GROMACS .gro file of C-alpha atoms in nm:
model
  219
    1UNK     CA    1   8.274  10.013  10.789
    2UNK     CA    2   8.561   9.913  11.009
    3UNK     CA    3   8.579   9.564  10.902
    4UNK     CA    4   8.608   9.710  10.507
    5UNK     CA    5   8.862   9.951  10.643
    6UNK     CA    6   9.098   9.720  10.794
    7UNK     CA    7   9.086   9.473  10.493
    8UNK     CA    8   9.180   9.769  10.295
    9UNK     CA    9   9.475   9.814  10.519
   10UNK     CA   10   9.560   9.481  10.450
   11UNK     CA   11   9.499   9.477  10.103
   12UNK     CA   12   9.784   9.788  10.109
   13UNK     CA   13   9.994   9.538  10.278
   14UNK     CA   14   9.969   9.289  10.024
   15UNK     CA   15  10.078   9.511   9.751
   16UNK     CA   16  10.369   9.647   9.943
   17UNK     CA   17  10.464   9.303   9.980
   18UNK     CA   18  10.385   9.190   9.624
   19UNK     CA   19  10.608   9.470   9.502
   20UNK     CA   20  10.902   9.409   9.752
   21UNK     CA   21  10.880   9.004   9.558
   22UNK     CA   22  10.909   9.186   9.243
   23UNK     CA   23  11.202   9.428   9.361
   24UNK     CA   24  11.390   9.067   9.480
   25UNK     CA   25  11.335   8.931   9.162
   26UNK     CA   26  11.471   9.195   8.965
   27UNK     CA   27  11.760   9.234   9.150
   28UNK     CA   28  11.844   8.830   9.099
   29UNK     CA   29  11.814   8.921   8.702
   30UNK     CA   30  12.023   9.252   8.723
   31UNK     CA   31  12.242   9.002   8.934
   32UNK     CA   32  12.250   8.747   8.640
   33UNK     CA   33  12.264   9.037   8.393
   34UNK     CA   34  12.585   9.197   8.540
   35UNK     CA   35  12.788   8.863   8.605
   36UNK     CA   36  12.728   8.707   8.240
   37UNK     CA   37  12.639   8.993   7.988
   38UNK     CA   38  12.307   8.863   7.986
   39UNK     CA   39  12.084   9.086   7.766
   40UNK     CA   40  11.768   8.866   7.834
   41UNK     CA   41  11.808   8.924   8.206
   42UNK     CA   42  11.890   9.283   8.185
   43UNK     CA   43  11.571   9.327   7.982
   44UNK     CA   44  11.363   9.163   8.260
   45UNK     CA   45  11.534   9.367   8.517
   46UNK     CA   46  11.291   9.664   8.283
   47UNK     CA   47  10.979   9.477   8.290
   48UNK     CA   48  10.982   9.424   8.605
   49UNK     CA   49  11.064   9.760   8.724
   50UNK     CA   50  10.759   9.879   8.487
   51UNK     CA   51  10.545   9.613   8.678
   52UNK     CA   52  10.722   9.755   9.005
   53UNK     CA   53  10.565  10.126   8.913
   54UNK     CA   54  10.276   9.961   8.795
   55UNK     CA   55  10.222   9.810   9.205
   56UNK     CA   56  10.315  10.146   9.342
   57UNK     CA   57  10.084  10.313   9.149
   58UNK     CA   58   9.796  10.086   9.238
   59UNK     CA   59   9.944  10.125   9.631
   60UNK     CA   60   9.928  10.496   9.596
   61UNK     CA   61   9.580  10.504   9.489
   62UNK     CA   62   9.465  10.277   9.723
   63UNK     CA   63   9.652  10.521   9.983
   64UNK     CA   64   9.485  10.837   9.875
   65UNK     CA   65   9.169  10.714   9.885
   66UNK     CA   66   9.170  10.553  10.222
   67UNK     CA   67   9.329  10.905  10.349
   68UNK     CA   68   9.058  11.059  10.153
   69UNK     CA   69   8.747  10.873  10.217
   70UNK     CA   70   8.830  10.707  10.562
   71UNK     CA   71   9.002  10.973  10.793
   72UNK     CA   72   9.218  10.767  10.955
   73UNK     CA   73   9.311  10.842  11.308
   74UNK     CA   74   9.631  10.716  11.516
   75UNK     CA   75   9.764  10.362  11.413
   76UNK     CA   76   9.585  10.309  11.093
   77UNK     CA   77   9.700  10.702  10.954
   78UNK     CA   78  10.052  10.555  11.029
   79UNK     CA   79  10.006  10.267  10.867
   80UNK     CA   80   9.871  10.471  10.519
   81UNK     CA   81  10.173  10.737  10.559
   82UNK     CA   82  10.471  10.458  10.583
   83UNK     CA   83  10.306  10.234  10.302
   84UNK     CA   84  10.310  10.585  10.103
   85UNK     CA   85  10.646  10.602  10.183
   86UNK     CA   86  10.771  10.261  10.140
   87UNK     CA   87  10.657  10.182   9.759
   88UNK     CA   88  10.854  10.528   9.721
   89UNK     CA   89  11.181  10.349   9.863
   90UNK     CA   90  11.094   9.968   9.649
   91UNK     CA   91  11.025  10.198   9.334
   92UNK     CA   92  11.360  10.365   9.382
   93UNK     CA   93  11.547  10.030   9.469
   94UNK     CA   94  11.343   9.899   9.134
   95UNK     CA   95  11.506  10.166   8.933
   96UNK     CA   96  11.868  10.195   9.085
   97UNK     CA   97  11.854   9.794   8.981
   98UNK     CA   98  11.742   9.905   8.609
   99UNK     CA   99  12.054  10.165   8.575
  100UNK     CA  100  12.316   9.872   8.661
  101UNK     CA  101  12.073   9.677   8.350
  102UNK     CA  102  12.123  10.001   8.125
  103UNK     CA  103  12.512   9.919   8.194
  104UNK     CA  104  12.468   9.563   8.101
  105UNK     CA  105  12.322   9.674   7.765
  106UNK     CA  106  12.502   9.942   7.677
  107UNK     CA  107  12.867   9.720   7.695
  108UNK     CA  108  12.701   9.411   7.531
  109UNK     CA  109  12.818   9.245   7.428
  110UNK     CA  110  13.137   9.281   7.616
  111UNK     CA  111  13.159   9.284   8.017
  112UNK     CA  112  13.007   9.584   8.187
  113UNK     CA  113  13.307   9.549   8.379
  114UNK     CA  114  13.669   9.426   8.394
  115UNK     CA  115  13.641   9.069   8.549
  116UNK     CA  116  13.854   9.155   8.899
  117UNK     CA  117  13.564   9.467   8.917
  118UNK     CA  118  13.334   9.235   8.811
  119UNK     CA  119  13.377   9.024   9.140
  120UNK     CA  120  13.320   9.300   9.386
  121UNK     CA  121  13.034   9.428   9.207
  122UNK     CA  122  12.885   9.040   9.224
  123UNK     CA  123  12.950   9.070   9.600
  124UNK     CA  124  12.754   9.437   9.661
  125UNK     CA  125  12.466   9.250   9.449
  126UNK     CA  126  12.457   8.981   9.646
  127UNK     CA  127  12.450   9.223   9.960
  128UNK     CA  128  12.205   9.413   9.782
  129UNK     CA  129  11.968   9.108   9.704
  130UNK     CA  130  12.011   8.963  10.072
  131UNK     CA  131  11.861   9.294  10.212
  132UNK     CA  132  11.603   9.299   9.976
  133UNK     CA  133  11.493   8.969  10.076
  134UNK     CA  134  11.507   9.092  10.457
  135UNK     CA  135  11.278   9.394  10.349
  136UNK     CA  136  10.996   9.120  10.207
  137UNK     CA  137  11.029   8.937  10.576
  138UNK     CA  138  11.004   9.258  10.779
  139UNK     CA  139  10.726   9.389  10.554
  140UNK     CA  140  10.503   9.082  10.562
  141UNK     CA  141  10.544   9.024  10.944
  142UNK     CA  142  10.259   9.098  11.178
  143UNK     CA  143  10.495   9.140  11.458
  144UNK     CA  144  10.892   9.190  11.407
  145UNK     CA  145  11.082   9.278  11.643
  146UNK     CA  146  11.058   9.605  11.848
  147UNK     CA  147  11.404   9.710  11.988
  148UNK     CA  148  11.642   9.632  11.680
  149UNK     CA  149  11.705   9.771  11.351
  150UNK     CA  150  11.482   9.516  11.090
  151UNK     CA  151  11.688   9.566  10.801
  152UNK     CA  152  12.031   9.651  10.949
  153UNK     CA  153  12.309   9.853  10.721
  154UNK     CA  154  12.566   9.629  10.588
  155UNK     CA  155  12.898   9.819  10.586
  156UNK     CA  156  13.016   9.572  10.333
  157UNK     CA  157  12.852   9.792  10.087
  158UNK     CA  158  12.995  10.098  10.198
  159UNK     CA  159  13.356   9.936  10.171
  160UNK     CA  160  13.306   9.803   9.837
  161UNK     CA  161  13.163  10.092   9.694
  162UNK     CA  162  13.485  10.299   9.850
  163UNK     CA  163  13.692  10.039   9.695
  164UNK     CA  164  13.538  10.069   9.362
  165UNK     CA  165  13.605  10.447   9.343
  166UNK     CA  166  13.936  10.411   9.449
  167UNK     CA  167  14.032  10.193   9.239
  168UNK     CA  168  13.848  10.349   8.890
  169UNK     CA  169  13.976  10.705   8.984
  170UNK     CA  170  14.346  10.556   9.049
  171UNK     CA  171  14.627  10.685   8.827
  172UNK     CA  172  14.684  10.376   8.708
  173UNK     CA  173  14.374  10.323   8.597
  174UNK     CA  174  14.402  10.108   8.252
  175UNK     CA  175  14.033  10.044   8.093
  176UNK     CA  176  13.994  10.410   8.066
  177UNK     CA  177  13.720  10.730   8.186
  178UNK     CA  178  13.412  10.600   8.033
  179UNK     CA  179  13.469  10.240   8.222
  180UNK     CA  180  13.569  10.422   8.547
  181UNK     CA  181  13.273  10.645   8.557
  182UNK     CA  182  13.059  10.320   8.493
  183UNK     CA  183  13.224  10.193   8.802
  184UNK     CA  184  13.170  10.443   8.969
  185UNK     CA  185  12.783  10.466   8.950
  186UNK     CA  186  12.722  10.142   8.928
  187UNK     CA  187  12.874  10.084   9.270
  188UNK     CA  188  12.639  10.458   9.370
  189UNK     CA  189  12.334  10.233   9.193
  190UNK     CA  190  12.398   9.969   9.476
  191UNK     CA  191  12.444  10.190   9.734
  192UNK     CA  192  12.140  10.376   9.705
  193UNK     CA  193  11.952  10.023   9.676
  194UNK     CA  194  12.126   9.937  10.018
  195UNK     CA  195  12.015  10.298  10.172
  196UNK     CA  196  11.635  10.238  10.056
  197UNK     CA  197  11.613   9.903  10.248
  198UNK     CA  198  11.784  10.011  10.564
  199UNK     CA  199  11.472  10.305  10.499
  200UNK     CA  200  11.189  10.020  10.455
  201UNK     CA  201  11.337   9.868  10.760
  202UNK     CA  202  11.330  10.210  10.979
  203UNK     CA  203  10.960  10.272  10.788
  204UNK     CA  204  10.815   9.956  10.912
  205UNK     CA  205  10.959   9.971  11.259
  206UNK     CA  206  10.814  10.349  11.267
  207UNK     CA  207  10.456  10.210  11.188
  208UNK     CA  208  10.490   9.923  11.478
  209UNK     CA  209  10.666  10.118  11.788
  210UNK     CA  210  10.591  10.515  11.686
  211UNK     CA  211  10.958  10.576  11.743
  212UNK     CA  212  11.071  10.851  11.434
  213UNK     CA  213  11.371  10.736  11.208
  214UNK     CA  214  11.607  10.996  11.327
  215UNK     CA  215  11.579  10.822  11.674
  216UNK     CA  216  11.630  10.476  11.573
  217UNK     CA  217  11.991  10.315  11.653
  218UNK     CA  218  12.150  10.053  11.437
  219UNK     CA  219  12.104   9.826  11.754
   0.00000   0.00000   0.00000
């Protein structure tokens, strides 16, 4: 019974993982989708967010039943609850990535974005997709790191999506209030992708030391 209960653990494991893959991808196409109009990319930014939901579905199950069925006690009910949690936080990072796609297709096939905007929204992606890719690493290690933060907060983010606001809500403002508010939550989309890694980071660090998120430092 054990031996089928850990492989189920690890079989959870592999689907986290599997949909963090997905999540990277689809934030490379949303990537491609935003910096060339690309209507082909934004539409596989969609199908794989419905693949995305399709993992976290199959994780959720898979949760249930071993919470269910096998009464798990101490390290193994900690590893079930942050799984849980996780595909919540890669869903949501899955379908902030599809609302910067809806942008791409609604403007095609002009720019979502004035070309100087354009730039800093390439560089949050890029942030975005780099801490994405740090989520896969820290979810598919056996042993990270204890006494640091696995998917640290990059304040780049924070500045650009500042930046972004200010400049769509200046006065002088010149590709008008339907462009500026499509700033403006694109560069919220990318933000809350940012927030749900730092989370998986925090989650998986949880499962390994014990220590809550509300004590963890960004050291």
């Amino acid at each position: 019974m054990r031996t089928k209960f850990s492989s189920e653990l690890m079989a959870l494991t592999d689907e986290l993982a599997h949909m963090a893959r997905l999540t990277h991808e689809a934030s490379e196409r949303a990537a491609a989708a935003l910096a060339g109009s690309d209507l082909t990319a934004a539409y596989e930014v969609f199908a794989l967010e419905e693949k995305v939901e399709i993992e976290h579905a199959k994780c959720e199950d898979r949760s249930v039943i071993l919470l269910a069925l096998e009464a798990p006690v101490a390290r193994d009910l900690r590893h079930v609850i942050t799984a849980m949690q996780i595909a919540d936080d890669l869903l949501a990072v899955s379908r902030a990535l599809s609302r910067v796609a809806d942008a791409v297709v609604r403007r095609y096939p002009n720019p979502a974005a004035p070309a100087d905007i354009l730039d800093r929204l390439a560089e949050m992606s890029s942030a975005v997709t780099h801490l994405i890719d740090t989520s896969v690493s820290v979810i598919a290690a056996h042993s990270p790191p204890r006494d640091r933060a696995l998917v640290p907060r990059d304040e780049n983010v924070e500045r650009l999506r500042v930046l972004l606001v200010e400049l769509a809500s200046a006065e002088d403002w010149p590709h008008g209030s339907a462009m500026a508010i499509d700033i403006a939550l694109l560069a919220h989309q990318y933000e809350r992708a940012a927030d749900h890694c730092v989370r998986v980071g925090r989650l998986i660090r949880f499962f390994h030391t014990g220590i809550p998120l509300y004590a963890q430092t960004e050291a």
